[in-house]
Tab-separated table of C-alpha atoms in Angstrom:
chain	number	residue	atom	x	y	z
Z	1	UNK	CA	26.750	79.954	29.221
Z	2	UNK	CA	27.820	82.906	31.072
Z	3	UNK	CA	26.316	86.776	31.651
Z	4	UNK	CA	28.163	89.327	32.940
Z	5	UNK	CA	26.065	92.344	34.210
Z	6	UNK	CA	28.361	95.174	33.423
Z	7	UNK	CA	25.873	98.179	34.508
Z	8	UNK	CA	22.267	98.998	33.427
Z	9	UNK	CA	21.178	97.290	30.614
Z	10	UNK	CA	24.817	96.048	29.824
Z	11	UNK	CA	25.648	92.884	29.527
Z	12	UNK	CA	28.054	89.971	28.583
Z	13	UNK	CA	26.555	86.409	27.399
Z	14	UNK	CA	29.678	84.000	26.764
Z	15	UNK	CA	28.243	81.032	24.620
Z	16	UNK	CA	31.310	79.171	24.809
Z	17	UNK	CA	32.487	79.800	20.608
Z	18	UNK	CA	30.949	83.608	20.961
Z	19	UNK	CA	30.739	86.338	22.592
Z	20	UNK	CA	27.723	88.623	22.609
Z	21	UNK	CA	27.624	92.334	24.440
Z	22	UNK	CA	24.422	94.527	24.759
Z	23	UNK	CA	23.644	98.011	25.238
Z	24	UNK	CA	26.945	98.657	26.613
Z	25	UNK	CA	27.139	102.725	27.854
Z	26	UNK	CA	29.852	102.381	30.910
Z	27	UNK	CA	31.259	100.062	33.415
Z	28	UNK	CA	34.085	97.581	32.904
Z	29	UNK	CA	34.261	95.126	30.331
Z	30	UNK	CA	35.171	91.719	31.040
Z	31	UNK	CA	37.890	90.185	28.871
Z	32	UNK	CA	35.955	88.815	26.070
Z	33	UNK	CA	38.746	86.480	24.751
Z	34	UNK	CA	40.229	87.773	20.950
Z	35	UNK	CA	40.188	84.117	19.224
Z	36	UNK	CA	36.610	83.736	18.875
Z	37	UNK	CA	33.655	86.476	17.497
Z	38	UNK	CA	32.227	89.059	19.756
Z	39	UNK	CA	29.046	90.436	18.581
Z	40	UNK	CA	28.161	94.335	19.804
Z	41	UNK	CA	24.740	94.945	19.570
Z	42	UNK	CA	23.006	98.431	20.334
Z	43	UNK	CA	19.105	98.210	20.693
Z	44	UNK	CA	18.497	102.118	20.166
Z	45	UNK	CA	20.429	105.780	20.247
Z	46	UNK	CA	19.770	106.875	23.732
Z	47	UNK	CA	23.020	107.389	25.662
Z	48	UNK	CA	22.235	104.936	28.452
Z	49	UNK	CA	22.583	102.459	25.504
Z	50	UNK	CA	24.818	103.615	23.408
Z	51	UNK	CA	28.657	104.690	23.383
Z	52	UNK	CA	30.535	104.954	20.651
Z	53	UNK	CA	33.268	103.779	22.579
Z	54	UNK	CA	32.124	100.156	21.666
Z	55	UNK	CA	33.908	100.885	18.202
Z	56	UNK	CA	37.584	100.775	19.974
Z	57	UNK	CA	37.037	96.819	20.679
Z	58	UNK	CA	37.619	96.544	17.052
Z	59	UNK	CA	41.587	96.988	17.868
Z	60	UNK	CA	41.415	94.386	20.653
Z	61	UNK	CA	39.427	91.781	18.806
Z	62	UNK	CA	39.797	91.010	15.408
Z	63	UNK	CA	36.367	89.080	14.812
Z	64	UNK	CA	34.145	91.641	16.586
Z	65	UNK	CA	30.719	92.206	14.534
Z	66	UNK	CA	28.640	95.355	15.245
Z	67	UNK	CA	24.568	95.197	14.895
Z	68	UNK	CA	22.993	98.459	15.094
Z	69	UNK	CA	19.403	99.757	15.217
Z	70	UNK	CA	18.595	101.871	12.212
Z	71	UNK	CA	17.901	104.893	14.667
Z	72	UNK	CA	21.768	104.910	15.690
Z	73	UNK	CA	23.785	107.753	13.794
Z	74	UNK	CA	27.286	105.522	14.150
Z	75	UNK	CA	28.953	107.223	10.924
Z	76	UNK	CA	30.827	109.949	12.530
Z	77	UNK	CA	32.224	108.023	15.423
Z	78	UNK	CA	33.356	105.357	12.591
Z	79	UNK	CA	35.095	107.814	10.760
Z	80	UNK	CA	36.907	108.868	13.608
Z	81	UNK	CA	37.929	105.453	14.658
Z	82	UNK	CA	38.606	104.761	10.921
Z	83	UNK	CA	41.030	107.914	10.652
Z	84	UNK	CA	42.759	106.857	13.660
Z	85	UNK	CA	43.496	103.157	12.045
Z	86	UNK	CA	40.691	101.099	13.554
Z	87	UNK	CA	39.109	99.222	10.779
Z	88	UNK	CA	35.582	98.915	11.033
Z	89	UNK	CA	34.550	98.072	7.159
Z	90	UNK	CA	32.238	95.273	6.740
Z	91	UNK	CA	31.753	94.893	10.539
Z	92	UNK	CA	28.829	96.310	11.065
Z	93	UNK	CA	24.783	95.150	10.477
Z	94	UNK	CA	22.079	98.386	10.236
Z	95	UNK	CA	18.906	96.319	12.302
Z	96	UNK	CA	15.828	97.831	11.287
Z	97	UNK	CA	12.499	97.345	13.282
Z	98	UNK	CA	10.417	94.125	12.231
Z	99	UNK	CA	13.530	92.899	10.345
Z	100	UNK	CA	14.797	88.760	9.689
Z	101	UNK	CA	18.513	88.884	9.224
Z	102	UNK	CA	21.416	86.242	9.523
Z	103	UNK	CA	24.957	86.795	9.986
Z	104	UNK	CA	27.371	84.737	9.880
Z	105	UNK	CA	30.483	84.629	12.339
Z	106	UNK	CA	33.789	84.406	11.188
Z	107	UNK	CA	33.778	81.157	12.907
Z	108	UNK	CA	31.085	79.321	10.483
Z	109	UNK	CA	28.498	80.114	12.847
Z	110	UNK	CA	25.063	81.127	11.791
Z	111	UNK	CA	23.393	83.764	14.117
Z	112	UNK	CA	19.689	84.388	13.274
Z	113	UNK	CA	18.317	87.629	14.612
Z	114	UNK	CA	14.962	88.924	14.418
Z	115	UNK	CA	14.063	92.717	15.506
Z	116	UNK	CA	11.081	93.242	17.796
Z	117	UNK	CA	9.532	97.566	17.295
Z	118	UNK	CA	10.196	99.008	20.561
Z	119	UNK	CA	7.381	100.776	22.609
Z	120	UNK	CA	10.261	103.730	22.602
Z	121	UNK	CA	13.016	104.307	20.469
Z	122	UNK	CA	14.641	101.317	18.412
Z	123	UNK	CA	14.678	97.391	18.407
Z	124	UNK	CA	14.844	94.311	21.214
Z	125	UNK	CA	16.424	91.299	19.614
Z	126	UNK	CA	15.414	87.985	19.424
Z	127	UNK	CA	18.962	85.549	18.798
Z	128	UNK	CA	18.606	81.648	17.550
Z	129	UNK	CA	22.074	80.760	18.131
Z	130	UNK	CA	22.912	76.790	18.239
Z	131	UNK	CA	20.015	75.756	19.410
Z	132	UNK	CA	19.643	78.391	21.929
Z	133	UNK	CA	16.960	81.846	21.835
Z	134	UNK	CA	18.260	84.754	23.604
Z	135	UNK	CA	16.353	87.929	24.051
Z	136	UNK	CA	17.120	91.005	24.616
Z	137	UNK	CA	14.608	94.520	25.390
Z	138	UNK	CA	15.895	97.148	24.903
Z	139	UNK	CA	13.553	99.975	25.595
Z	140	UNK	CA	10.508	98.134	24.576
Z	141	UNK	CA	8.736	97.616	27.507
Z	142	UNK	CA	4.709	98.749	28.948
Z	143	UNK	CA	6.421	102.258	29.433
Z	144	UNK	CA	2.999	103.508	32.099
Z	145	UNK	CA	3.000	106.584	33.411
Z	146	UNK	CA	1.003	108.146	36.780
Z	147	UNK	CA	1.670	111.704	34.927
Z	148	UNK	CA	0.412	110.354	31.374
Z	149	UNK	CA	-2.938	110.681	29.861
Z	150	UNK	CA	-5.177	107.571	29.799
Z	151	UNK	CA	-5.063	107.396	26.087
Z	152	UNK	CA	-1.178	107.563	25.960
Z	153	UNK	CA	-0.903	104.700	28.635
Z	154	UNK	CA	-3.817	102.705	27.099
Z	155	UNK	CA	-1.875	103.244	23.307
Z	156	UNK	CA	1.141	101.784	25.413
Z	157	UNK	CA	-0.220	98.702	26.758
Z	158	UNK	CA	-1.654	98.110	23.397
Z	159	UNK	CA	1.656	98.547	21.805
Z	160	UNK	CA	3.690	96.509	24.042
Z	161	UNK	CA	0.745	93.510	23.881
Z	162	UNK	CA	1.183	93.734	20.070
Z	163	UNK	CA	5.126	93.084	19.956
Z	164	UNK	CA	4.640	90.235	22.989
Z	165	UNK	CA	2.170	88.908	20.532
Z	166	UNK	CA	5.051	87.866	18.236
Z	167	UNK	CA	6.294	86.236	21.446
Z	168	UNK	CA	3.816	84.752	22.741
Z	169	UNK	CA	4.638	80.508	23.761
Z	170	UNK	CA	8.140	80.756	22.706
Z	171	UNK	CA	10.820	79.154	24.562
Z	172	UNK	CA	13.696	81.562	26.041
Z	173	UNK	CA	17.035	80.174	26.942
Z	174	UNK	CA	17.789	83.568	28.563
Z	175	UNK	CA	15.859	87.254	28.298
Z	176	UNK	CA	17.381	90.703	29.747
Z	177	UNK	CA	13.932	92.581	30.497
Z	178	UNK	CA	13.390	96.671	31.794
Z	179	UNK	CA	12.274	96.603	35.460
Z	180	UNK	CA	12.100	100.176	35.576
Z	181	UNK	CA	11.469	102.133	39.397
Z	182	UNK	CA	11.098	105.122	37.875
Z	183	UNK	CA	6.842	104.011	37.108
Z	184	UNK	CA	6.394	103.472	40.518
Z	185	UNK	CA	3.575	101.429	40.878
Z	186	UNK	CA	3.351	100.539	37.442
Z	187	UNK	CA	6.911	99.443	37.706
Z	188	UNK	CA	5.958	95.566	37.130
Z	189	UNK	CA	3.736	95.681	34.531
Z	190	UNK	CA	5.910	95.105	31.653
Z	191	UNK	CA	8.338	92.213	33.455
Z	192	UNK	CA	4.541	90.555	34.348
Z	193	UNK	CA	3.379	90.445	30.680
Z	194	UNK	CA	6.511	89.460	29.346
Z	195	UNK	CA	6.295	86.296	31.786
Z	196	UNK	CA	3.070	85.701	30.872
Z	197	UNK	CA	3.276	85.347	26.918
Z	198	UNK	CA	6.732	83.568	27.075
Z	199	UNK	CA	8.012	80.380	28.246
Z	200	UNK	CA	11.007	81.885	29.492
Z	201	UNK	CA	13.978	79.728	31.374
Z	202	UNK	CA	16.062	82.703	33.111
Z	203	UNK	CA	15.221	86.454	33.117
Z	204	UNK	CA	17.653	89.308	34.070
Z	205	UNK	CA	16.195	92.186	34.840
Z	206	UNK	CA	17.759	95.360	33.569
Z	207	UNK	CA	17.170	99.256	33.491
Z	208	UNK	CA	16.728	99.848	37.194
Z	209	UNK	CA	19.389	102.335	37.141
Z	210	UNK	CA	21.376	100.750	40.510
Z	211	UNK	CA	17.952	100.282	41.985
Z	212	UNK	CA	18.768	96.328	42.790
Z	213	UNK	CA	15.815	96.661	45.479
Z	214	UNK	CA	13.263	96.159	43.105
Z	215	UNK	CA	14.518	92.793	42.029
Z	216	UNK	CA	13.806	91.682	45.479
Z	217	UNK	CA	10.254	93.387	45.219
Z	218	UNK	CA	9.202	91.736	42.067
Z	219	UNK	CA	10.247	88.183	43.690
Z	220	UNK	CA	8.443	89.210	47.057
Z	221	UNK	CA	5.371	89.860	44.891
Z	222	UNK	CA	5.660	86.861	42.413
Z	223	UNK	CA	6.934	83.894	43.518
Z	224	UNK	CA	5.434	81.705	41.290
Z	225	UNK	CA	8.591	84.080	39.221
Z	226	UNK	CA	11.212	83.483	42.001
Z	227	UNK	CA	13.064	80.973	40.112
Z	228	UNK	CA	13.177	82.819	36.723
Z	229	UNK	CA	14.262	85.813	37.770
Z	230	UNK	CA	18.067	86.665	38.151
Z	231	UNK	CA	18.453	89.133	41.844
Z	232	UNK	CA	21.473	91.031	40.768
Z	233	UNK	CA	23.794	92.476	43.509
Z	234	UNK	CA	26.132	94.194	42.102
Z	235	UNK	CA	28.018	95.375	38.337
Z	236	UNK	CA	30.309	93.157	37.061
Z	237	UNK	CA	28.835	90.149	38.694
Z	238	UNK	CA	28.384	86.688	37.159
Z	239	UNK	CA	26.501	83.858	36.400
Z	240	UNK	CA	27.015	80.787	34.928
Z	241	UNK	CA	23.515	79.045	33.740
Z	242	UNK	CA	23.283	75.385	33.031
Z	243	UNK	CA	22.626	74.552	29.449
């Protein structure tokens, strides 16, 4: 396998027979290859996740499949791409929270996804793809706050415990998880749990908006984590991870 980080919590995961992007907003795109599927998924509406750009790779690659969170209002940019000769009919999955669904790629592969309810707006995705689990956030995450009340950031641990529940022993080939500066000292708090309930092989962090620092941080802090976690330099840099 191979992940491209394209910019916040953008990526690229090459499977070898597959392609699948996340949460792409901006940076560049690496070339995805047009003779196998490419699978687009968006986690939630929030423009740091979502572009409708994503439905132009439709007239570059003829198997790409679309899964969208149910919060995402994608109809007008389809029609627009639609009007302008981009066919998008039948290509695209509507992801609801707590939802099983299969799809299967033009290829004759089955991809199982199950949605996670994010602590903020939309779905993180949990992928069983040929024998390997790939997860991605999204914007669920322990999302505590110096400024919130003690309710609000007690409802939000609560919350985020709940989905990890689901979680909780399962074996991850590869997870993209928020690592957020923005909460300050509470910054860690949602990349700790996540370690904690899962069994997870490698972790990129994501959402740090440029911040790369804090990847360094987390390490400094856990090393017992050191190995997991992916220290990303730089956008468009890759990794290839042993299967």
């Amino acid at each position: 396998m191979e992940v491209t980080y394209i910019a916040h919590s953008g990526f690229f995961l090459d499977v070898g027979d597959a392609g699948f992007l996340f949460d792409y907003y901006k940076g560049k795109l690496p070339d995805m290859g047009k003779d196998k599927p490419l699978v687009v998924f968006v986690s939630h509406w929030h423009p740091d996740h979502y572009n409708p750009e994503i439905f132009a790779l439709a007239k570059k690659y003829p198997q790409v499949h679309y899964v969208l969170s149910k919060d995402v209002h994608f109809q007008r940019a389809v029609s627009e791409y639609q009007q302008q000769g981009v066919e998008l009919s039948g290509k695209i999955t509507v992801c609801p929270r707590d939802s099983v669904q299969e799809l299967m790629l033009e290829g004759g592969q089955l991809l199982h996804i199950t949605s996670l309810r994010s602590t903020d707006e939309g779905v993180a995705y949990l992928l069983a793809y040929e024998g390997r689990t790939i997860y991605h956030a999204g914007d669920l995450n322990r999302w505590v706050w110096k400024e919130e009340s003690k309710a609000y950031n007690n409802n939000m641990e609560s919350n985020y415990r709940r989905e990890l529940e689901k979680l909780r022993g399962k074996k991850i080939d590869v997870a993209f998880v928020p690592l957020d500066p923005r909460q300050r000292e509470e910054a860690f708090g949602g990349m700790e749990l996540f370690l904690e309930y899962t069994e997870s092989r490698i972790v990129f962090p994501m959402h740090f908006w440029t911040k790369y620092r804090i990847i360094h941080k987390f390490c400094e802090a856990h090393p017992e984590y050191a190995e997991q976690i992916v220290r990303i330099q730089r956008r468009g840099q890759r990794f290839s991870l042993a299967e």
